[in-house]
Tab-separated table of N, CA, C and O in Angstrom:
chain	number	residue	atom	x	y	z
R	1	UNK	N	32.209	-4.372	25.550
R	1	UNK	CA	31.059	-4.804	24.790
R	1	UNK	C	29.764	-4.272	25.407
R	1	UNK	O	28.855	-3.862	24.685
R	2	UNK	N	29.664	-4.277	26.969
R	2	UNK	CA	28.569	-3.788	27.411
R	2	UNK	C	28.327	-2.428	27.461
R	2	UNK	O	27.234	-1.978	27.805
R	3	UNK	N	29.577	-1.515	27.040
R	3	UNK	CA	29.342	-0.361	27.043
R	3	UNK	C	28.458	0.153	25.272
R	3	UNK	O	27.475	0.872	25.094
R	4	UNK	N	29.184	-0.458	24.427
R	4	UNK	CA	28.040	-0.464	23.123
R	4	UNK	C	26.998	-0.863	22.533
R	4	UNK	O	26.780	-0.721	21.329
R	5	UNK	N	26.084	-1.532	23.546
R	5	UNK	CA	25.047	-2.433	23.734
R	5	UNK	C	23.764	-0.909	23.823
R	5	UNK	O	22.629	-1.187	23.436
R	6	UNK	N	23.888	-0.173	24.066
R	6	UNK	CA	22.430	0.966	24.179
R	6	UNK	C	22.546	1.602	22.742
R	6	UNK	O	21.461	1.892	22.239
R	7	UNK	N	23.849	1.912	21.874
R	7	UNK	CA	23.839	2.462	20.484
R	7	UNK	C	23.896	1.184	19.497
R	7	UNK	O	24.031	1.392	18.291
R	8	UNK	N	23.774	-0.423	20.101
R	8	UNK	CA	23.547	-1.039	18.923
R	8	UNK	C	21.883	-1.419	18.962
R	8	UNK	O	21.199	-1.961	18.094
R	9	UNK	N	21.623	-1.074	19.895
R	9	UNK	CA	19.842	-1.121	20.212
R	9	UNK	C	18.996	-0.111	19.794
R	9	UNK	O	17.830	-0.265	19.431
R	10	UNK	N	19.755	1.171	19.868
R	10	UNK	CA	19.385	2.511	18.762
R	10	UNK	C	19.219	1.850	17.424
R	10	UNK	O	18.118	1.686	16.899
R	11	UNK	N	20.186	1.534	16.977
R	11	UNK	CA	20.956	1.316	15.848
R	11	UNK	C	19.491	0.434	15.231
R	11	UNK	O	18.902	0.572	14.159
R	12	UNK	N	19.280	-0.277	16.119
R	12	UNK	CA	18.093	-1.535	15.840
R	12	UNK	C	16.887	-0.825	15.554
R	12	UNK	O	16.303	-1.006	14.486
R	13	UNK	N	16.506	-0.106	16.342
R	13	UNK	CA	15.265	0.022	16.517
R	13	UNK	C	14.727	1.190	14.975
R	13	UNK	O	13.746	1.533	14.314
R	14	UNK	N	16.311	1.399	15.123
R	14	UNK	CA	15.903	2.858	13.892
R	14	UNK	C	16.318	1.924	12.453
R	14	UNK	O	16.075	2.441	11.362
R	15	UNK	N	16.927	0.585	12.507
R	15	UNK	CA	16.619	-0.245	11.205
R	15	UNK	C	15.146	-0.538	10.975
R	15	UNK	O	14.362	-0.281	10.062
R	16	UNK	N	15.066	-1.112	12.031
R	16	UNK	CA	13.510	-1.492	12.106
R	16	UNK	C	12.059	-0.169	11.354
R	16	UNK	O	11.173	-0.221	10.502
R	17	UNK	N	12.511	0.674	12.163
R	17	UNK	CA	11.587	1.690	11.923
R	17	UNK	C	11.932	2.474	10.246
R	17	UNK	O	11.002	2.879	9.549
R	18	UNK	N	13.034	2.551	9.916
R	18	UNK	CA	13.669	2.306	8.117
R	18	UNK	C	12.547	1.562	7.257
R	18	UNK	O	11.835	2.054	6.382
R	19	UNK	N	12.582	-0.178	7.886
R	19	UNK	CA	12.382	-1.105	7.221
R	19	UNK	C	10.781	-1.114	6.906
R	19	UNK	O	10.173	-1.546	5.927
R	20	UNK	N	10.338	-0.497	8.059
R	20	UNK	CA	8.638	-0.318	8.333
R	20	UNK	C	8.259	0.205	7.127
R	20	UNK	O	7.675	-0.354	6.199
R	21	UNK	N	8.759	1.650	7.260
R	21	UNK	CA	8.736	3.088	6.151
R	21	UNK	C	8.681	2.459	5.091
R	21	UNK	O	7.677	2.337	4.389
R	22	UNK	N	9.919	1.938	4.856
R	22	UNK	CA	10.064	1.090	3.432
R	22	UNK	C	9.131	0.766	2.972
R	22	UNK	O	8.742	1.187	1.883
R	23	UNK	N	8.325	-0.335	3.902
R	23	UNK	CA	7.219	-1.524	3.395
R	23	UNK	C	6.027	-0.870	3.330
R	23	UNK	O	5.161	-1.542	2.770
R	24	UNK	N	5.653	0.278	3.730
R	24	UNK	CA	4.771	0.715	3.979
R	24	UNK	C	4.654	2.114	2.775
R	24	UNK	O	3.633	2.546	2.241
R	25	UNK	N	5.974	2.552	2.621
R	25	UNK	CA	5.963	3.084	1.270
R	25	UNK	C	5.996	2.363	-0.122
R	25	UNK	O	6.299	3.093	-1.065
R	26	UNK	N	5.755	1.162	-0.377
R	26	UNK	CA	5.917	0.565	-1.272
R	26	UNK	C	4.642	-0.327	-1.240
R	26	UNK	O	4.308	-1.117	-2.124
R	27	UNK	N	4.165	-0.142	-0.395
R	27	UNK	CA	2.303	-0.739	-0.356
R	27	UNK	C	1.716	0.601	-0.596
R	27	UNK	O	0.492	0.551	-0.713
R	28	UNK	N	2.076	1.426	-0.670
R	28	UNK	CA	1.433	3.109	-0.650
R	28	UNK	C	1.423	3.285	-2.572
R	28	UNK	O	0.395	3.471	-3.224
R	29	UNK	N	2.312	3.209	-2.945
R	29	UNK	CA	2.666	3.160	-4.066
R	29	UNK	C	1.890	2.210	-4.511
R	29	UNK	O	0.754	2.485	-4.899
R	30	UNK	N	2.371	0.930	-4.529
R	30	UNK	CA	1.790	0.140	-5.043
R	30	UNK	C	0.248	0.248	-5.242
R	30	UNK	O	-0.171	-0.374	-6.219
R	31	UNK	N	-0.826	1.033	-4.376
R	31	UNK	CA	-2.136	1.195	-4.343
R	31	UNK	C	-2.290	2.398	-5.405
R	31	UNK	O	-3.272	2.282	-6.138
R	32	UNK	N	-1.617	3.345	-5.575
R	32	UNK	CA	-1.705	4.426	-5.775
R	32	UNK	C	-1.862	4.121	-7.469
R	32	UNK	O	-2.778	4.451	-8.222
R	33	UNK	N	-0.139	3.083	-7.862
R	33	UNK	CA	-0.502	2.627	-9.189
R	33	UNK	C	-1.386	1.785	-10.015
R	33	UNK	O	-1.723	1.814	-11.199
R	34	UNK	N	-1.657	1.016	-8.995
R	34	UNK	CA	-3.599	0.208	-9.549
R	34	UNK	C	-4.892	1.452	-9.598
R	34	UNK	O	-5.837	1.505	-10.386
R	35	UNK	N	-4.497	2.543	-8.293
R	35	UNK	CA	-5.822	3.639	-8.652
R	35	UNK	C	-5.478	4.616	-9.747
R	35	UNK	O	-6.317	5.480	-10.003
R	36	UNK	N	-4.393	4.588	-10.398
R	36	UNK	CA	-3.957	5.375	-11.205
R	36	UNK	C	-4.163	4.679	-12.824
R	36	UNK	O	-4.398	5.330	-13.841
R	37	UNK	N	-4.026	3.411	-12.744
R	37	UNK	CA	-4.722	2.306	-13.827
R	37	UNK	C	-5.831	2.233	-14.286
R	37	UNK	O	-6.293	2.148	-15.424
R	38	UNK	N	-6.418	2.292	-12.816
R	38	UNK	CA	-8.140	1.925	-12.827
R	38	UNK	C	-8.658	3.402	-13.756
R	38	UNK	O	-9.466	3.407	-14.685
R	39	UNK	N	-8.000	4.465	-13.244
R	39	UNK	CA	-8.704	5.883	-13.670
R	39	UNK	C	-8.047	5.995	-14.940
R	39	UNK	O	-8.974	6.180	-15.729
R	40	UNK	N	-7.091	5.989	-15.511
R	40	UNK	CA	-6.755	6.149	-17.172
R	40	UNK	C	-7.669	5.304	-17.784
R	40	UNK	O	-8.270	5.785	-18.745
R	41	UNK	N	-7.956	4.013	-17.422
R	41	UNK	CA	-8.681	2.732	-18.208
R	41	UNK	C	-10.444	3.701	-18.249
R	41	UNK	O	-11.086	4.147	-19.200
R	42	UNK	N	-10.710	3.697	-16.767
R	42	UNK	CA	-12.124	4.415	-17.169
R	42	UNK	C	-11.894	5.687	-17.796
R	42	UNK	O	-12.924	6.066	-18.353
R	43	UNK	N	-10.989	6.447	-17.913
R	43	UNK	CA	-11.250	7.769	-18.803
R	43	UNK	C	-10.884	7.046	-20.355
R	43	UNK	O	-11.320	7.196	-21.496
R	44	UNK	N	-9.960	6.288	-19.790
R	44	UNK	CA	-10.294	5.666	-21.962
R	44	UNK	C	-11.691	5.147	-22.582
R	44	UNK	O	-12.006	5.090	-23.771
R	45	UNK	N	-12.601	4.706	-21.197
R	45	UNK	CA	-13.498	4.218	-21.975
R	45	UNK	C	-14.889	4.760	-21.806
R	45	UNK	O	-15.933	4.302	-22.270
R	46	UNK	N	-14.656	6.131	-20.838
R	46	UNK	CA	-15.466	6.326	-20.608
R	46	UNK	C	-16.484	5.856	-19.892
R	46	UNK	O	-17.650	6.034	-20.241
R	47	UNK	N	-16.061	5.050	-18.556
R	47	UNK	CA	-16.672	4.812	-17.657
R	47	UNK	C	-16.829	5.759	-16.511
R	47	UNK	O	-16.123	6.766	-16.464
R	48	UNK	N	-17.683	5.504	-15.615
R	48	UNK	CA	-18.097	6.315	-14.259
R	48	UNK	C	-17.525	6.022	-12.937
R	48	UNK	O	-17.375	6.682	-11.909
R	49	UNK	N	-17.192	4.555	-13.377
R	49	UNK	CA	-16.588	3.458	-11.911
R	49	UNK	C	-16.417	2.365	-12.606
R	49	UNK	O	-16.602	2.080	-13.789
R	50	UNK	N	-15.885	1.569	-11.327
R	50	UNK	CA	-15.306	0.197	-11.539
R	50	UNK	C	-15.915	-0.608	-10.726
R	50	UNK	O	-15.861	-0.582	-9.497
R	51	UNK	N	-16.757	-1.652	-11.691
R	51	UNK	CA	-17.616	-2.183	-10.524
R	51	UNK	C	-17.299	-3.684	-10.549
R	51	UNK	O	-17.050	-4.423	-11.501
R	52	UNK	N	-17.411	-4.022	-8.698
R	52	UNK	CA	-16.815	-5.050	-8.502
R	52	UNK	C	-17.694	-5.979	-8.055
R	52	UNK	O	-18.845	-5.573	-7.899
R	53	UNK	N	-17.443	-7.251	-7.776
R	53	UNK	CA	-18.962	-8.368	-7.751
R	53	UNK	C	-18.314	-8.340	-6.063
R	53	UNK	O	-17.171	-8.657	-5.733
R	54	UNK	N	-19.488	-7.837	-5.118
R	54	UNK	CA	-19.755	-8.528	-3.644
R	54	UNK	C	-19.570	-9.935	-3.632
R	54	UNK	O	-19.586	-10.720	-4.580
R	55	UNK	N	-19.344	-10.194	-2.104
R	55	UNK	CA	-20.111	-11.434	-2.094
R	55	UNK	C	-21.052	-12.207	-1.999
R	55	UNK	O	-21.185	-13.431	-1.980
R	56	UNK	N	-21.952	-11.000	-1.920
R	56	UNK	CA	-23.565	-11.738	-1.978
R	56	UNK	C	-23.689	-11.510	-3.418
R	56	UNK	O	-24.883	-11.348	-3.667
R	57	UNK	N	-22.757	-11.403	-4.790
R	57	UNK	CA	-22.935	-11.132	-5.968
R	57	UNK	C	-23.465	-10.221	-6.428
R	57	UNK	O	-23.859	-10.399	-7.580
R	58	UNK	N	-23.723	-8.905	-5.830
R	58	UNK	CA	-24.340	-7.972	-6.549
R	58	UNK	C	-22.910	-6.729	-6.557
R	58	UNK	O	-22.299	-6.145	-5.661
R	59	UNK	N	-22.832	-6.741	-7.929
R	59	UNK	CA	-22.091	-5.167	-8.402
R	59	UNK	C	-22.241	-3.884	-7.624
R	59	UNK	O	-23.171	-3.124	-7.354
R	60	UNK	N	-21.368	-3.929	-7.455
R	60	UNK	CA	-20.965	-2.279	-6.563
R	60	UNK	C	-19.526	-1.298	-7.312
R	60	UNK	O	-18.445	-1.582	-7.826
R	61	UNK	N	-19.981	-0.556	-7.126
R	61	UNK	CA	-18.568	0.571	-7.429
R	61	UNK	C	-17.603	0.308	-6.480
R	61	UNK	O	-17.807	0.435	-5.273
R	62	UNK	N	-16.231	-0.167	-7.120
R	62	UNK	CA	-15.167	0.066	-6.041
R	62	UNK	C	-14.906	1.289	-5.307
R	62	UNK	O	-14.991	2.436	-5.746
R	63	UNK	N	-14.627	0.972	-4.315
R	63	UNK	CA	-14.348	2.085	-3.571
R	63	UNK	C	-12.858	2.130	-2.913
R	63	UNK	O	-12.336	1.031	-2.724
R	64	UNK	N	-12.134	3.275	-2.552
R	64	UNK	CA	-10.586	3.306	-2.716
R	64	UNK	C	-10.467	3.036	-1.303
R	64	UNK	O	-9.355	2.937	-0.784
């Protein structure tokens, strides 16, 4: 058992680092398809930007 203990710790570290990728490709995406929303919606309507309320309430252009 102690001899397969350094390739099940490989084994780990490279799930781990899988699982990262994963989450991190699927927050990548996920941004990509709201900026990909935002820009069809303003070319349908012919907007310049997307403007969002601060919290001191004044409108600003989102920024990516």
């Amino acid at each position: 058992m102690v001899e397969h203990m350094p390739q099940f710790l490989l084994l780990g570290l490279v799930g781990a680092a899988a699982w990262y990728g994963y989450k991190q490709m699927t927050r990548d995406a996920q941004r990509l398809a709201e900026r990909n929303k935002r820009s069809e919606e303003e070319m349908r309507t012919g907007a310049q930007g997307t403007l969002v309320r601060g919290e001191d309430g004044v409108y600003r252009i989102k920024k990516d």
